[in-house]
GROMACS .gro file of C-alpha atoms in nm:
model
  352
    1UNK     CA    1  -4.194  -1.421   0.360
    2UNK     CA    2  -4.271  -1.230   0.674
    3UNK     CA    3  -4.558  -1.080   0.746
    4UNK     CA    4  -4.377  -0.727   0.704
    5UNK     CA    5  -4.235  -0.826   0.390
    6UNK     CA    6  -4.560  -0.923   0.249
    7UNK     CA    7  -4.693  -0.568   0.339
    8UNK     CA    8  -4.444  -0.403   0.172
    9UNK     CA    9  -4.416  -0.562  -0.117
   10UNK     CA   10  -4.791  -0.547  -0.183
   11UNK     CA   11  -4.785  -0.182  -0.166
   12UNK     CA   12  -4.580  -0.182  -0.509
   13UNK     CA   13  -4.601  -0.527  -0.680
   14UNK     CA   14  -4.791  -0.868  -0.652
   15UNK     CA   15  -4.606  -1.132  -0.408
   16UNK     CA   16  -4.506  -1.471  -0.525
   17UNK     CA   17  -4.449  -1.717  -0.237
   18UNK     CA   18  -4.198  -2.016  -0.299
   19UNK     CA   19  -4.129  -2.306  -0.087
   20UNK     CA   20  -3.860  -2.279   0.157
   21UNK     CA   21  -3.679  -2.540   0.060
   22UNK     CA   22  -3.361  -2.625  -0.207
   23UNK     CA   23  -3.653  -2.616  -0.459
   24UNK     CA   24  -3.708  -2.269  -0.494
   25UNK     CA   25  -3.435  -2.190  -0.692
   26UNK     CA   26  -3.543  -2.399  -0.937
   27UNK     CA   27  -3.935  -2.270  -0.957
   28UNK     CA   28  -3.795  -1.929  -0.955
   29UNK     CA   29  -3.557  -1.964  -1.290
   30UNK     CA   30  -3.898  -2.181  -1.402
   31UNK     CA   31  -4.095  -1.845  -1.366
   32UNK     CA   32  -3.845  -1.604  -1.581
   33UNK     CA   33  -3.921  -1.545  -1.954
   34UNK     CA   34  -3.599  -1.337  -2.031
   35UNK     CA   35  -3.710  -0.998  -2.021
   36UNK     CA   36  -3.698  -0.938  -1.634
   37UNK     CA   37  -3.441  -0.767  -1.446
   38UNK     CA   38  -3.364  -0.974  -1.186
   39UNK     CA   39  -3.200  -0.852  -0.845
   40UNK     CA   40  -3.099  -1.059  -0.604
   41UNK     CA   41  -2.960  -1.019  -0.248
   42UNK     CA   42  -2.854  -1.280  -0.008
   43UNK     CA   43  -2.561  -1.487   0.055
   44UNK     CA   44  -2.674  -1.789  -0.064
   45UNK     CA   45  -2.705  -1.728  -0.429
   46UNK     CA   46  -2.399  -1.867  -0.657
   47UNK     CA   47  -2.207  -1.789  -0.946
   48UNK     CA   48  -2.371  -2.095  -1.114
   49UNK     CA   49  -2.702  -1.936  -1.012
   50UNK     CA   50  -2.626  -1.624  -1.171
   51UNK     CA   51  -2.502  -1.772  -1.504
   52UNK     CA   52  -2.817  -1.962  -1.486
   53UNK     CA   53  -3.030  -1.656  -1.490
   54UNK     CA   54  -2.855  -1.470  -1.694
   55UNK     CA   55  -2.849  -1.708  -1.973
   56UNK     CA   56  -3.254  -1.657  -1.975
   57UNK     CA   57  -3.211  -1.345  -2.114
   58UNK     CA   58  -3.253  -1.145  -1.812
   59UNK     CA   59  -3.101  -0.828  -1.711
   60UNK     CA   60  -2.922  -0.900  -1.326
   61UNK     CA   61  -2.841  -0.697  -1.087
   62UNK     CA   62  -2.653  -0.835  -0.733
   63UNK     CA   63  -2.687  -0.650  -0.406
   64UNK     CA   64  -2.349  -0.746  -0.241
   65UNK     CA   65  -2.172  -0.702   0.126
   66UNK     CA   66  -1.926  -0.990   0.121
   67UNK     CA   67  -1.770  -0.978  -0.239
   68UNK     CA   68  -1.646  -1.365  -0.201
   69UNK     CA   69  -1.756  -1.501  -0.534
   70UNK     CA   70  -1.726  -1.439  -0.936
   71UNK     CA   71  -2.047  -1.237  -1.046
   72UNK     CA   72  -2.232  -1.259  -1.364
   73UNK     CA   73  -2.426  -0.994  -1.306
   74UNK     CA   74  -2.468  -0.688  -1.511
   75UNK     CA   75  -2.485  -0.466  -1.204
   76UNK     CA   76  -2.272  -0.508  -0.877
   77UNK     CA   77  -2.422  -0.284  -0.576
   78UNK     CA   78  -2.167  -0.236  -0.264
   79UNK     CA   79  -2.262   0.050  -0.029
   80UNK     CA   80  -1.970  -0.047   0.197
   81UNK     CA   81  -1.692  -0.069  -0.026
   82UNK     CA   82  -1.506   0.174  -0.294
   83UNK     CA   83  -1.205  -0.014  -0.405
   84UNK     CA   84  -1.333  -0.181  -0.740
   85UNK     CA   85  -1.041  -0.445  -0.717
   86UNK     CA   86  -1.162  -0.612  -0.452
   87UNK     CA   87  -1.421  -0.820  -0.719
   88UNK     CA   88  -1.382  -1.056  -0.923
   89UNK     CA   89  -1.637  -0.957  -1.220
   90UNK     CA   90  -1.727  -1.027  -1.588
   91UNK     CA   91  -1.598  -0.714  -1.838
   92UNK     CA   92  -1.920  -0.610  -1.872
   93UNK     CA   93  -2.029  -0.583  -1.513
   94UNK     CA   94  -2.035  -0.217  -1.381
   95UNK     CA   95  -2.014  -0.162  -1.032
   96UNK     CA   96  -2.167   0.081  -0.812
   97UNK     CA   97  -1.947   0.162  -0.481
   98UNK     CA   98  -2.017   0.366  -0.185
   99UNK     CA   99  -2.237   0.567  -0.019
  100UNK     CA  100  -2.356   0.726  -0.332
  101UNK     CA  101  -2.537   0.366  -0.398
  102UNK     CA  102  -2.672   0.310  -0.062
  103UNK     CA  103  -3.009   0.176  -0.082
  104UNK     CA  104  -3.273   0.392   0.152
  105UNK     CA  105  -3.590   0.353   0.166
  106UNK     CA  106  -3.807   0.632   0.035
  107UNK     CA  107  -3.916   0.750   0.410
  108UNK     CA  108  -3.489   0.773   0.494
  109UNK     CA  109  -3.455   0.969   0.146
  110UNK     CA  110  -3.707   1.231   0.180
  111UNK     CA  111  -3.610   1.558   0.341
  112UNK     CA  112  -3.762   1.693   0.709
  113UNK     CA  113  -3.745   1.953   0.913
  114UNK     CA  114  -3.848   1.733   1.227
  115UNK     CA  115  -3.632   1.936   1.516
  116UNK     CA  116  -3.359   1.697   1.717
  117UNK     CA  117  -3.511   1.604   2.061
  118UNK     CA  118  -3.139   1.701   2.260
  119UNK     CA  119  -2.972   1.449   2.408
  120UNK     CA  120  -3.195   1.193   2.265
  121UNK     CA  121  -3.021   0.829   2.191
  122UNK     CA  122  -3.176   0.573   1.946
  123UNK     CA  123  -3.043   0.243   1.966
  124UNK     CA  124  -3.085  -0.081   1.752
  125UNK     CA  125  -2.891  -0.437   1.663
  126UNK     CA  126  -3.097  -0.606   1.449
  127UNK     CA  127  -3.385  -0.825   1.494
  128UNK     CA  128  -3.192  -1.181   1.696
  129UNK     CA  129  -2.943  -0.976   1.857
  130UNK     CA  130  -2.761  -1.294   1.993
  131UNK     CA  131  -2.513  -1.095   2.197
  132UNK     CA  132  -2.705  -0.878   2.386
  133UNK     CA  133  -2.524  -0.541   2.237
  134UNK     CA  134  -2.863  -0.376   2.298
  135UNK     CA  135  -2.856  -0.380   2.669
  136UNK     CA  136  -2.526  -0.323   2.672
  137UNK     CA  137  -2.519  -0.031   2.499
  138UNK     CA  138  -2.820   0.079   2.705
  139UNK     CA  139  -2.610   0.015   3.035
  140UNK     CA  140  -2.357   0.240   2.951
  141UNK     CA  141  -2.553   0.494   2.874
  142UNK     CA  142  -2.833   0.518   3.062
  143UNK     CA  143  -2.760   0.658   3.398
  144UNK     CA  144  -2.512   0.964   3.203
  145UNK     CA  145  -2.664   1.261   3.341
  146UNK     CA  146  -2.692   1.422   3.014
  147UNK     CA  147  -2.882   1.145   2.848
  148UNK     CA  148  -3.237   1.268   2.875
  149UNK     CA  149  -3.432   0.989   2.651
  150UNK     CA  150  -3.346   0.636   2.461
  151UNK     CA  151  -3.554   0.514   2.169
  152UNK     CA  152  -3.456   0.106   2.174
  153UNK     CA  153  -3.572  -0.057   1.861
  154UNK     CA  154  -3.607  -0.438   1.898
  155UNK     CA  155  -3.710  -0.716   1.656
  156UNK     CA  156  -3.935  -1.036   1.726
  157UNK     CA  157  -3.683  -1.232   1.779
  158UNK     CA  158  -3.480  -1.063   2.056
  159UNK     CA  159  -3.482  -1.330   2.359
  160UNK     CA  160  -3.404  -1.009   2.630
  161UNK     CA  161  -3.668  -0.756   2.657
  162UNK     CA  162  -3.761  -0.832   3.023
  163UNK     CA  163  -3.427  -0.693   3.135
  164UNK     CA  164  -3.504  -0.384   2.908
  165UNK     CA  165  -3.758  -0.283   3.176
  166UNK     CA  166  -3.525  -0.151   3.460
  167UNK     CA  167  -3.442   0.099   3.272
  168UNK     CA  168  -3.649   0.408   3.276
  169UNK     CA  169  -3.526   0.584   3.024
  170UNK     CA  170  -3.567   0.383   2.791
  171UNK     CA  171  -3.902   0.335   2.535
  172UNK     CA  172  -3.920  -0.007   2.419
  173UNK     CA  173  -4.026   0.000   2.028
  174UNK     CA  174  -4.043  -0.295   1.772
  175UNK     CA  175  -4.192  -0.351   1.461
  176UNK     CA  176  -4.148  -0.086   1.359
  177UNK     CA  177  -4.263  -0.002   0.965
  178UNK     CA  178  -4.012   0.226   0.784
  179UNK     CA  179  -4.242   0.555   0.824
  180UNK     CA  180  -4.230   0.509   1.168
  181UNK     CA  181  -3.878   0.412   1.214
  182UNK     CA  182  -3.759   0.752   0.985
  183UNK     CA  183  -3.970   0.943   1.240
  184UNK     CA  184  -3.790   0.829   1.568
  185UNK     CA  185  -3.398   0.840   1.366
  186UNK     CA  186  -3.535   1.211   1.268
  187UNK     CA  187  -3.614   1.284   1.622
  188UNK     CA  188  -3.305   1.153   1.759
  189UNK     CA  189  -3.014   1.367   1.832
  190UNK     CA  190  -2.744   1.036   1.900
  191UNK     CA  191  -2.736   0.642   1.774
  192UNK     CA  192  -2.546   0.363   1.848
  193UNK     CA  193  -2.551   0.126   1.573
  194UNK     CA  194  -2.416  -0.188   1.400
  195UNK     CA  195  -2.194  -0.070   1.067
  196UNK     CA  196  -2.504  -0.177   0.834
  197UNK     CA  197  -2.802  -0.061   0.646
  198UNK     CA  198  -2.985   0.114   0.998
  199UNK     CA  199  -2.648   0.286   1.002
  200UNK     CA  200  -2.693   0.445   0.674
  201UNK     CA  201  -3.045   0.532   0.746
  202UNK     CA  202  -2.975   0.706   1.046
  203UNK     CA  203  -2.682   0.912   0.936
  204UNK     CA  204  -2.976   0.993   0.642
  205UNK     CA  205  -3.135   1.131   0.927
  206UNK     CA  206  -2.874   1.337   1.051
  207UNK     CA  207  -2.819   1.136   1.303
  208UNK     CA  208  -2.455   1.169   1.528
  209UNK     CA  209  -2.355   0.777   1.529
  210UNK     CA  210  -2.124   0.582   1.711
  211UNK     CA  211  -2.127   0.259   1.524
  212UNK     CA  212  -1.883  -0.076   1.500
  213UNK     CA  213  -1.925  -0.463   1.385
  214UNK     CA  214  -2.041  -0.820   1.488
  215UNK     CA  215  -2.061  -0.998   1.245
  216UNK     CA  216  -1.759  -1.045   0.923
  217UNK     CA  217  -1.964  -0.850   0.684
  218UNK     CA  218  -1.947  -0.562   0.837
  219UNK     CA  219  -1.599  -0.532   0.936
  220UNK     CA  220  -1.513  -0.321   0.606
  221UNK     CA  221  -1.760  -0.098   0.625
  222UNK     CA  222  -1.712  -0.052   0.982
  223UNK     CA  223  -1.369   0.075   0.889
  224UNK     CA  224  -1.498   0.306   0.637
  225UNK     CA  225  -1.782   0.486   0.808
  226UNK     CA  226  -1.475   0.533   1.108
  227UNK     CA  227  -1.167   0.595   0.832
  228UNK     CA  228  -1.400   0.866   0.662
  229UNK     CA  229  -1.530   1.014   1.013
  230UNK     CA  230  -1.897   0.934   0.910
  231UNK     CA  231  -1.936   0.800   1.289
  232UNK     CA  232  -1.732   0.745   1.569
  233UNK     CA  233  -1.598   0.396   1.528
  234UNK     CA  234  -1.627   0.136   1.805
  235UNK     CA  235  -1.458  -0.165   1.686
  236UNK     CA  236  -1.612  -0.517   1.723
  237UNK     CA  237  -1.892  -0.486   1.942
  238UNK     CA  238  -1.908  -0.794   2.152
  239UNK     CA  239  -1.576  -0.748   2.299
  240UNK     CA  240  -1.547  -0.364   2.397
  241UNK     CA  241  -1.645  -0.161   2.654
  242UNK     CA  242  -1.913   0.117   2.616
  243UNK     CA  243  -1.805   0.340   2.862
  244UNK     CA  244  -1.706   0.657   2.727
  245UNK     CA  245  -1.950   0.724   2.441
  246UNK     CA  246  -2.154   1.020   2.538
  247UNK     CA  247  -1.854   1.191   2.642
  248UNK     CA  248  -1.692   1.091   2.264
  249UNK     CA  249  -2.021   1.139   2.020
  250UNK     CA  250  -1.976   1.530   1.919
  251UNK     CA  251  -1.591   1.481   1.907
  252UNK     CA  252  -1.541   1.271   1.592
  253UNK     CA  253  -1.619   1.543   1.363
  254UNK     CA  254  -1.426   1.773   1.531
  255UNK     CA  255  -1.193   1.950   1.261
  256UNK     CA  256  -0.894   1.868   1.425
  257UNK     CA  257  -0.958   1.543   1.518
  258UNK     CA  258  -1.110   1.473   1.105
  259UNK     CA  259  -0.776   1.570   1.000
  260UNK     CA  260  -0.582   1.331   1.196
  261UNK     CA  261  -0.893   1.049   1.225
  262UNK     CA  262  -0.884   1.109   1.566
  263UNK     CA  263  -0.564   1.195   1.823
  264UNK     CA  264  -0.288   1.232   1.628
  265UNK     CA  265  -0.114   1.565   1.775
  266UNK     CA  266   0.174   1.715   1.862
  267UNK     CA  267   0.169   1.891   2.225
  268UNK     CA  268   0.395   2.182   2.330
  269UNK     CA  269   0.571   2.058   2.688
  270UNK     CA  270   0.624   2.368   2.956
  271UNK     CA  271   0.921   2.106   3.106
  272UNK     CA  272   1.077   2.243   2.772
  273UNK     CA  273   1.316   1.978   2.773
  274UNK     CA  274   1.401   1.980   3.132
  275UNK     CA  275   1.471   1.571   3.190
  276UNK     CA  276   1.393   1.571   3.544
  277UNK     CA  277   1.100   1.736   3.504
  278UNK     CA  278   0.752   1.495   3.432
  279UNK     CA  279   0.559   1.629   3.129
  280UNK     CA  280   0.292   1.366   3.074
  281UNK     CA  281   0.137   1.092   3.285
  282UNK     CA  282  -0.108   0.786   3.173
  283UNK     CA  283  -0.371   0.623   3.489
  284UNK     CA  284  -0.588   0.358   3.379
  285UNK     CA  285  -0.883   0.423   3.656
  286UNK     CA  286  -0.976   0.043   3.635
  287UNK     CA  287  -0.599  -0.116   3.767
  288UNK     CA  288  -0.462   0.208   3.912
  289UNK     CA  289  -0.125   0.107   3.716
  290UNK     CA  290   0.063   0.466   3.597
  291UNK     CA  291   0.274   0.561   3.340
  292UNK     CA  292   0.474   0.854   3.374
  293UNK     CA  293   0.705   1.015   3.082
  294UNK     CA  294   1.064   1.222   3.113
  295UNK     CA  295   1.247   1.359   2.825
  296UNK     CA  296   1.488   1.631   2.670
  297UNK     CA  297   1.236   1.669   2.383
  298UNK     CA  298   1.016   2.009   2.367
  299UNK     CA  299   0.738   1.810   2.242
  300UNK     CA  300   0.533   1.500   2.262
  301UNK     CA  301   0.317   1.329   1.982
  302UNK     CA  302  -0.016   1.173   2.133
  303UNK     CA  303  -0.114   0.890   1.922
  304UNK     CA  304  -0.436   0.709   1.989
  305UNK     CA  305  -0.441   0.413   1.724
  306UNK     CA  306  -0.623   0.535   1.519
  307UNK     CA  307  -0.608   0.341   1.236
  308UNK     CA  308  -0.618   0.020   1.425
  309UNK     CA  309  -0.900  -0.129   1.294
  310UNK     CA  310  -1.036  -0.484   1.487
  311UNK     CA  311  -0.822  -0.650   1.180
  312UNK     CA  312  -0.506  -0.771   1.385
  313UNK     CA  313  -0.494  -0.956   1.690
  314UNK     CA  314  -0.239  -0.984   1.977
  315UNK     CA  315  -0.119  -1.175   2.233
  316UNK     CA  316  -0.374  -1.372   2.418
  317UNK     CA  317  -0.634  -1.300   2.129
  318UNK     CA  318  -0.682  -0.960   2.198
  319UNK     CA  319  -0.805  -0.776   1.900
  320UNK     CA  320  -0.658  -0.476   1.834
  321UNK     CA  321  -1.007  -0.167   1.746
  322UNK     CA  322  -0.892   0.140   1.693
  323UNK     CA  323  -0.859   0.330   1.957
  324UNK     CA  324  -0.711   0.021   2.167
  325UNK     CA  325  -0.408   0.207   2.287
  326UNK     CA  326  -0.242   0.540   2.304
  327UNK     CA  327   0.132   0.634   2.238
  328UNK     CA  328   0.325   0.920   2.375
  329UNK     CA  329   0.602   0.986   2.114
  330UNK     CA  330   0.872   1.251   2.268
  331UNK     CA  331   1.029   1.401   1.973
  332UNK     CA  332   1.106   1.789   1.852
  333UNK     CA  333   0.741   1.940   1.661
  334UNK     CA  334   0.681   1.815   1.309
  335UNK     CA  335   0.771   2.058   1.048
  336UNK     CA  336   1.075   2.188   1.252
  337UNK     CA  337   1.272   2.173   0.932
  338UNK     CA  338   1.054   2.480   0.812
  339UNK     CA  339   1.030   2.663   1.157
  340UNK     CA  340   1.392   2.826   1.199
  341UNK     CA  341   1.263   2.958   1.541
  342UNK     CA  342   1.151   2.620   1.639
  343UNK     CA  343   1.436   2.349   1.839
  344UNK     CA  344   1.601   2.243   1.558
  345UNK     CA  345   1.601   1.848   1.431
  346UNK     CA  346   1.896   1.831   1.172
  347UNK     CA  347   2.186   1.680   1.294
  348UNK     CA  348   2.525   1.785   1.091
  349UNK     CA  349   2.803   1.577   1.091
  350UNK     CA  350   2.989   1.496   1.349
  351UNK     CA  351   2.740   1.614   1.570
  352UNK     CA  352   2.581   1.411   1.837
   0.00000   0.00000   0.00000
């Protein structure tokens, strides 16, 4: 165990060290009499290994994110997840789904009245972060007028922090114990976040996140927090572009865009159906290529992909994150049918 880990654990129980090799699992199920409750939480731990444990006599309870194995246990906990199907169980196991389980620590849980700094960011990927999503996140942010300060939370392990320096902004934090950590999400007006337990903890904080994935277990919750408009989704978050998140953070909740999990709207055209008249036009400011729409329709539908969520991928292994594209559907408004004032959409026969 960590140093950190050690400390914690102190403050509520003595710490048992085992080796860190294959024998530990052993010397552990050697240490059970049969009236523990046992929880366990990491990857590595099987089916067998539950079985094993439970046929001590000991109450079991697994902490789960990937849901890829049968469990013995007599508790399944899955913060990310709501659809019970998805695991394969005994009849006796009860699961407990959602955010109603998440597991926060008691400084996330307890209630403040610690004011917002405004326009303060907070932003954090774990203690390796391997791909560098903490500078790049920091990039794209940084030199936004409107971004005043940026907390960056960094672990012992992260091999960039020289490069964090040019960017004045920015305080450099790591380390950090879970007091102190509660204290700068509290403080923090805006995050940007993996989909994972800092994610939870910071919308505990109330917290505006924009949040997305890097890593497989993730990828489900990811779609969650963005299906159910807890943050504003990002997709996977070594392949997009950051640009375009300050402008983007207090829109997600937006009423309108809730309803329809983002653009998904139907806009009135003043060509009112005049063909040779433009009514929309599409300019990507990066290849200068344009896209420009005619039609006979009073109305266009501006979809935004929404519901595109990193899951499918297209030609030339381009994964499709929601948000990816946008469609501009010409068509009369929806519920015409019920609008007798509105341009009408039946079609009787013999009509063309």
């Amino acid at each position: 165990p960590s140093e950190y880990q050690q400390r914690e654990t102190e403050k509520v129980c003595s710490l048992v060290a085992l080796p860190s090799d294959n024998s530990k699992f052993e010397k552990f199920l050697d240490c059970l009499k049969g009236e523990e409750i046992v929880v366990l939480d990491n990857y590595f731990y099987t089916s067998e290994y539950q079985k094993q444990i439970k046929e001590k006599g000991c109450k079991l309870v697994c902490i789960d994110d990937m849901h890829d194995k049968h469990y013995y246990a007599d508790v399944v906990i899955n913060h990310g997840l709501t659809d019970g199907r998805l695991f394969d169980v005994e009849p006796y196991t009860r699961l407990c789904l959602g955010l109603d389980y998440a597991l926060l620590r008691k400084p996330f849980i307890q209630a403040s009245s610690t004011a917002k700094n405004p326009n303060s960011w907070f932003i954090s990927f774990g203690g390796t972060d391997y791909f560098n999503l903490t500078e790049k996140a920091l990039q794209a942010i940084h030199d936004v007028p409107c971004v005043e300060s940026i907390t960056v939370v960094i672990g012992d392990a992260y091999k960039y922090k020289d490069n964090l320096k040019k960017y004045p902004k920015a305080t450099i934090m790591k380390n950090l114990t879970a007091e102190k950590m509660a204290d700068v999400m509290r403080k923090s007006q805006y995050a940007i976040l993996p989909s994972s337990s800092v994610c939870i903890e910071a919308l505990a904080c109330r917290c505006k996140v924009a949040s997305g994935y890097f890593v497989e277990n993730q990828i489900q919750f990811a779609s969650i927090l963005g299906l159910q408009r807890y943050v504003l989704p990002l997709g996977e978050l070594n392949k997009i572009s950051y640009n375009g998140i300050v402008d983007n953070i207090n829109d997600y909740d937006f009423v309108q865009l809730k309803n329809g999990n983002g653009y998904d709207h139907n806009w009135v055209l003043n060509a009112k159906g005049d063909i040779s008249r433009k009514c929309a036009s599409l300019e990507s400011p990066k290849t200068g290529i344009v896209l420009d729409v005619y039609t006979n329709e009073p109305g266009v539908q501006v979809y935004a992909g929404n519901f595109l969520d990193g899951s499918l991928t297209g030609k030339k292994g381009i994964t499709y994150n929601q948000r990816a594209s946008v469609c501009l559907e010409t068509q009369k408004y929806p519920d015409t049918p019920n609008k007798p004032e509105w341009p009408s959409a039946v079609l009787r026969p013999g009509e063309k």
